Amino acid sequence: MEKEFLSLYQGQMTVDAYQQRYEELFFIAPVSMQAEDTKTRRFVMGLRGSIREHVLGLEKKIYNEAIQIARVIESSQRERYFAQNRGIKRPNGNSYNGGNTKTFKPFRTQDFNAAAKTTSAAQQQQKPNNERVKCFNYNHLGHIARECPKPKK
């Protein structure tokens, strides 16, 4: 199982499914992997490339915030995919589509700048459960650092 932990990658799993499996395997991880920064780094490096690139760009490496941001990015990418493909028939379980419709591929690589803009718009329209969000800048609940009303430390 230790080998499985060290080789775990998100692949086609959702961020939530990947996080759940990661945490199940984390309990049997070597002691050297159990420091918070190492735990976070390993989690981030196992994310799908289109999500990992956004999370790697963050200054902080806090496990729970990395998960939250990965979820927002994944949601943004999914919304963007469905918006672009609105009106295109999705597979209905038949193995043959006659070549007339596109196959469903929810996790394709996207333009990172466009995904970041979509993420920002999604965050403004739909605030996630803010009582669980913590600002790493001043350690206050209810917002993240980039939305902090106080100046950056």
PDB file of C-alpha atoms in Angstrom:
ATOM      1  CA  MET A   1       0.000   0.000   0.000  1.00  0.00           C
ATOM      2  CA  GLU A   2       2.930   2.347   0.605  1.00  0.00           C
ATOM      3  CA  LYS A   3       3.871   1.866  -3.046  1.00  0.00           C
ATOM      4  CA  GLU A   4       0.309   2.736  -4.065  1.00  0.00           C
ATOM      5  CA  PHE A   5       0.472   5.929  -1.996  1.00  0.00           C
ATOM      6  CA  LEU A   6       3.753   7.011  -3.570  1.00  0.00           C
ATOM      7  CA  SER A   7       2.449   6.343  -7.091  1.00  0.00           C
ATOM      8  CA  LEU A   8      -1.069   7.776  -6.630  1.00  0.00           C
ATOM      9  CA  TYR A   9      -2.199  10.259  -9.282  1.00  0.00           C
ATOM     10  CA  GLN A  10      -5.588  11.857  -9.889  1.00  0.00           C
ATOM     11  CA  GLY A  11      -5.986  10.636 -13.447  1.00  0.00           C
ATOM     12  CA  GLN A  12      -9.702  10.667 -14.321  1.00  0.00           C
ATOM     13  CA  MET A  13     -10.859  10.861 -10.669  1.00  0.00           C
ATOM     14  CA  THR A  14     -12.529  13.999  -9.393  1.00  0.00           C
ATOM     15  CA  VAL A  15     -10.558  16.089  -6.901  1.00  0.00           C
ATOM     16  CA  ASP A  16     -12.844  14.811  -4.116  1.00  0.00           C
ATOM     17  CA  ALA A  17     -12.296  11.156  -5.067  1.00  0.00           C
ATOM     18  CA  TYR A  18      -8.543  11.713  -5.371  1.00  0.00           C
ATOM     19  CA  GLN A  19      -8.452  13.457  -1.971  1.00  0.00           C
ATOM     20  CA  GLN A  20     -10.403  10.621  -0.341  1.00  0.00           C
ATOM     21  CA  ARG A  21      -8.061   7.938  -1.726  1.00  0.00           C
ATOM     22  CA  TYR A  22      -5.007  10.062  -0.887  1.00  0.00           C
ATOM     23  CA  GLU A  23      -6.107  10.417   2.729  1.00  0.00           C
ATOM     24  CA  GLU A  24      -6.888   6.698   3.025  1.00  0.00           C
ATOM     25  CA  LEU A  25      -3.377   5.847   1.854  1.00  0.00           C
ATOM     26  CA  PHE A  26      -1.749   8.688   3.805  1.00  0.00           C
ATOM     27  CA  PHE A  27      -2.215   6.832   7.091  1.00  0.00           C
ATOM     28  CA  ILE A  28       0.224   4.146   5.973  1.00  0.00           C
ATOM     29  CA  ALA A  29       2.683   6.634   4.445  1.00  0.00           C
ATOM     30  CA  PRO A  30       6.259   6.728   5.743  1.00  0.00           C
ATOM     31  CA  VAL A  31       6.788   9.066   8.696  1.00  0.00           C
ATOM     32  CA  SER A  32       9.018  11.261   6.508  1.00  0.00           C
ATOM     33  CA  MET A  33       5.973  12.029   4.305  1.00  0.00           C
ATOM     34  CA  GLN A  34       3.717  13.129   7.158  1.00  0.00           C
ATOM     35  CA  ALA A  35       4.937  16.719   7.594  1.00  0.00           C
ATOM     36  CA  GLU A  36       2.269  19.232   6.458  1.00  0.00           C
ATOM     37  CA  ASP A  37       4.357  20.736   3.650  1.00  0.00           C
ATOM     38  CA  THR A  38       5.412  17.303   2.352  1.00  0.00           C
ATOM     39  CA  LYS A  39       1.816  16.046   2.538  1.00  0.00           C
ATOM     40  CA  THR A  40       0.639  19.082   0.561  1.00  0.00           C
ATOM     41  CA  ARG A  41       3.422  18.898  -2.027  1.00  0.00           C
ATOM     42  CA  ARG A  42       2.756  15.190  -2.690  1.00  0.00           C
ATOM     43  CA  PHE A  43      -1.003  15.839  -3.015  1.00  0.00           C
ATOM     44  CA  VAL A  44      -0.471  18.719  -5.452  1.00  0.00           C
ATOM     45  CA  MET A  45       2.031  16.789  -7.562  1.00  0.00           C
ATOM     46  CA  GLY A  46      -0.526  13.992  -7.962  1.00  0.00           C
ATOM     47  CA  LEU A  47      -3.187  16.323  -9.359  1.00  0.00           C
ATOM     48  CA  ARG A  48      -4.044  16.296 -13.055  1.00  0.00           C
ATOM     49  CA  GLY A  49      -1.756  18.693 -14.964  1.00  0.00           C
ATOM     50  CA  SER A  50      -4.453  21.223 -15.861  1.00  0.00           C
ATOM     51  CA  ILE A  51      -5.293  21.628 -12.167  1.00  0.00           C
ATOM     52  CA  ARG A  52      -1.779  21.182 -10.763  1.00  0.00           C
ATOM     53  CA  GLU A  53      -0.424  24.150 -12.777  1.00  0.00           C
ATOM     54  CA  HIS A  54      -2.838  26.529 -11.029  1.00  0.00           C
ATOM     55  CA  VAL A  55      -2.256  25.150  -7.540  1.00  0.00           C
ATOM     56  CA  LEU A  56       1.556  25.135  -7.959  1.00  0.00           C
ATOM     57  CA  GLY A  57       1.455  28.865  -8.661  1.00  0.00           C
ATOM     58  CA  LEU A  58       0.253  29.608  -5.149  1.00  0.00           C
ATOM     59  CA  GLU A  59       2.663  31.078  -2.628  1.00  0.00           C
ATOM     60  CA  LYS A  60       1.258  29.083   0.262  1.00  0.00           C
ATOM     61  CA  LYS A  61       1.311  25.354   0.543  1.00  0.00           C
ATOM     62  CA  ILE A  62      -1.483  24.620   3.021  1.00  0.00           C
ATOM     63  CA  TYR A  63      -3.132  21.247   2.425  1.00  0.00           C
ATOM     64  CA  ASN A  64      -6.773  22.259   3.002  1.00  0.00           C
ATOM     65  CA  GLU A  65      -6.452  25.387   0.882  1.00  0.00           C
ATOM     66  CA  ALA A  66      -4.770  23.433  -1.936  1.00  0.00           C
ATOM     67  CA  ILE A  67      -7.764  21.069  -1.916  1.00  0.00           C
ATOM     68  CA  GLN A  68     -10.242  23.928  -1.959  1.00  0.00           C
ATOM     69  CA  ILE A  69      -8.510  25.672  -4.853  1.00  0.00           C
ATOM     70  CA  ALA A  70      -8.213  22.412  -6.805  1.00  0.00           C
ATOM     71  CA  ARG A  71     -11.978  21.930  -6.396  1.00  0.00           C
ATOM     72  CA  VAL A  72     -12.727  25.448  -7.640  1.00  0.00           C
ATOM     73  CA  ILE A  73     -10.448  24.983 -10.663  1.00  0.00           C
ATOM     74  CA  GLU A  74     -11.969  21.599 -11.471  1.00  0.00           C
ATOM     75  CA  SER A  75     -15.484  23.031 -11.199  1.00  0.00           C
ATOM     76  CA  SER A  76     -14.518  25.966 -13.406  1.00  0.00           C
ATOM     77  CA  GLN A  77     -13.033  23.656 -16.035  1.00  0.00           C
ATOM     78  CA  ARG A  78     -16.123  21.448 -15.985  1.00  0.00           C
ATOM     79  CA  GLU A  79     -18.471  24.464 -16.343  1.00  0.00           C
ATOM     80  CA  ARG A  80     -16.373  25.840 -19.182  1.00  0.00           C
ATOM     81  CA  TYR A  81     -16.389  22.500 -20.965  1.00  0.00           C
ATOM     82  CA  PHE A  82     -20.170  22.168 -20.734  1.00  0.00           C
ATOM     83  CA  ALA A  83     -20.673  25.802 -21.800  1.00  0.00           C
ATOM     84  CA  GLN A  84     -18.502  25.270 -24.888  1.00  0.00           C
ATOM     85  CA  ASN A  85     -20.248  22.032 -25.771  1.00  0.00           C
ATOM     86  CA  ARG A  86     -23.821  23.043 -25.078  1.00  0.00           C
ATOM     87  CA  GLY A  87     -26.056  21.518 -27.705  1.00  0.00           C
ATOM     88  CA  ILE A  88     -23.598  18.733 -28.575  1.00  0.00           C
ATOM     89  CA  LYS A  89     -25.095  15.337 -27.892  1.00  0.00           C
ATOM     90  CA  ARG A  90     -23.401  13.330 -25.168  1.00  0.00           C
ATOM     91  CA  PRO A  91     -23.010   9.577 -25.438  1.00  0.00           C
ATOM     92  CA  ASN A  92     -26.099   7.740 -24.227  1.00  0.00           C
ATOM     93  CA  GLY A  93     -24.482   4.423 -23.448  1.00  0.00           C
ATOM     94  CA  ASN A  94     -24.290   3.113 -27.000  1.00  0.00           C
ATOM     95  CA  SER A  95     -20.808   2.028 -27.984  1.00  0.00           C
ATOM     96  CA  TYR A  96     -21.282   3.394 -31.499  1.00  0.00           C
ATOM     97  CA  ASN A  97     -22.051   7.034 -32.067  1.00  0.00           C
ATOM     98  CA  GLY A  98     -22.089   6.981 -35.856  1.00  0.00           C
ATOM     99  CA  GLY A  99     -19.409   9.655 -36.007  1.00  0.00           C
ATOM    100  CA  ASN A 100     -22.043  12.363 -35.710  1.00  0.00           C
ATOM    101  CA  THR A 101     -21.387  13.464 -32.144  1.00  0.00           C
ATOM    102  CA  LYS A 102     -18.310  14.290 -30.135  1.00  0.00           C
ATOM    103  CA  THR A 103     -17.319  11.911 -27.383  1.00  0.00           C
ATOM    104  CA  PHE A 104     -17.600  13.208 -23.845  1.00  0.00           C
ATOM    105  CA  LYS A 105     -14.194  14.338 -22.490  1.00  0.00           C
ATOM    106  CA  PRO A 106     -14.720  16.466 -19.368  1.00  0.00           C
ATOM    107  CA  PHE A 107     -11.054  16.804 -18.391  1.00  0.00           C
ATOM    108  CA  ARG A 108      -9.154  18.040 -21.390  1.00  0.00           C
ATOM    109  CA  THR A 109      -6.279  20.513 -21.222  1.00  0.00           C
ATOM    110  CA  GLN A 110      -7.430  24.115 -21.381  1.00  0.00           C
ATOM    111  CA  ASP A 111      -5.984  27.581 -21.732  1.00  0.00           C
ATOM    112  CA  PHE A 112      -4.778  28.429 -18.214  1.00  0.00           C
ATOM    113  CA  ASN A 113      -5.541  32.154 -18.491  1.00  0.00           C
ATOM    114  CA  ALA A 114      -9.105  31.486 -19.611  1.00  0.00           C
ATOM    115  CA  ALA A 115      -9.574  28.948 -16.812  1.00  0.00           C
ATOM    116  CA  ALA A 116      -8.268  31.472 -14.275  1.00  0.00           C
ATOM    117  CA  LYS A 117     -10.747  34.102 -15.534  1.00  0.00           C
ATOM    118  CA  THR A 118     -13.581  31.589 -15.351  1.00  0.00           C
ATOM    119  CA  THR A 119     -12.472  30.598 -11.843  1.00  0.00           C
ATOM    120  CA  SER A 120     -12.575  34.225 -10.738  1.00  0.00           C
ATOM    121  CA  ALA A 121     -16.032  34.718 -12.230  1.00  0.00           C
ATOM    122  CA  ALA A 122     -17.289  31.499 -10.661  1.00  0.00           C
ATOM    123  CA  GLN A 123     -15.992  32.556  -7.259  1.00  0.00           C
ATOM    124  CA  GLN A 124     -17.764  35.920  -7.506  1.00  0.00           C
ATOM    125  CA  GLN A 125     -21.059  34.327  -8.536  1.00  0.00           C
ATOM    126  CA  GLN A 126     -21.040  31.425  -6.146  1.00  0.00           C
ATOM    127  CA  LYS A 127     -19.208  31.710  -2.824  1.00  0.00           C
ATOM    128  CA  PRO A 128     -18.321  28.286  -1.363  1.00  0.00           C
ATOM    129  CA  ASN A 129     -18.991  27.550   2.287  1.00  0.00           C
ATOM    130  CA  ASN A 130     -17.053  30.601   3.588  1.00  0.00           C
ATOM    131  CA  GLU A 131     -17.251  29.720   7.271  1.00  0.00           C
ATOM    132  CA  ARG A 132     -14.725  26.919   6.556  1.00  0.00           C
ATOM    133  CA  VAL A 133     -12.371  29.138   4.527  1.00  0.00           C
ATOM    134  CA  LYS A 134      -9.441  30.682   6.370  1.00  0.00           C
ATOM    135  CA  CYS A 135      -7.246  33.612   5.265  1.00  0.00           C
ATOM    136  CA  PHE A 136      -3.599  32.618   5.603  1.00  0.00           C
ATOM    137  CA  ASN A 137      -2.636  36.301   5.670  1.00  0.00           C
ATOM    138  CA  TYR A 138      -4.351  37.200   8.989  1.00  0.00           C
ATOM    139  CA  ASN A 139      -5.732  33.784   9.966  1.00  0.00           C
ATOM    140  CA  HIS A 140      -9.353  34.995   9.863  1.00  0.00           C
ATOM    141  CA  LEU A 141     -12.301  32.856   8.783  1.00  0.00           C
ATOM    142  CA  GLY A 142     -14.644  33.719   5.943  1.00  0.00           C
ATOM    143  CA  HIS A 143     -12.287  34.656   3.100  1.00  0.00           C
ATOM    144  CA  ILE A 144      -9.032  33.689   1.408  1.00  0.00           C
ATOM    145  CA  ALA A 145      -5.909  35.852   1.268  1.00  0.00           C
ATOM    146  CA  ARG A 146      -6.517  37.347  -2.200  1.00  0.00           C
ATOM    147  CA  GLU A 147      -9.919  38.605  -0.970  1.00  0.00           C
ATOM    148  CA  CYS A 148      -8.542  39.894   2.338  1.00  0.00           C
ATOM    149  CA  PRO A 149      -9.670  43.452   3.150  1.00  0.00           C
ATOM    150  CA  LYS A 150      -6.462  44.039   5.123  1.00  0.00           C
ATOM    151  CA  PRO A 151      -3.095  44.752   3.473  1.00  0.00           C
ATOM    152  CA  LYS A 152      -0.823  41.798   2.767  1.00  0.00           C
ATOM    153  CA  LYS A 153       1.682  41.061   5.545  1.00  0.00           C
TER     154      LYS A 153
END
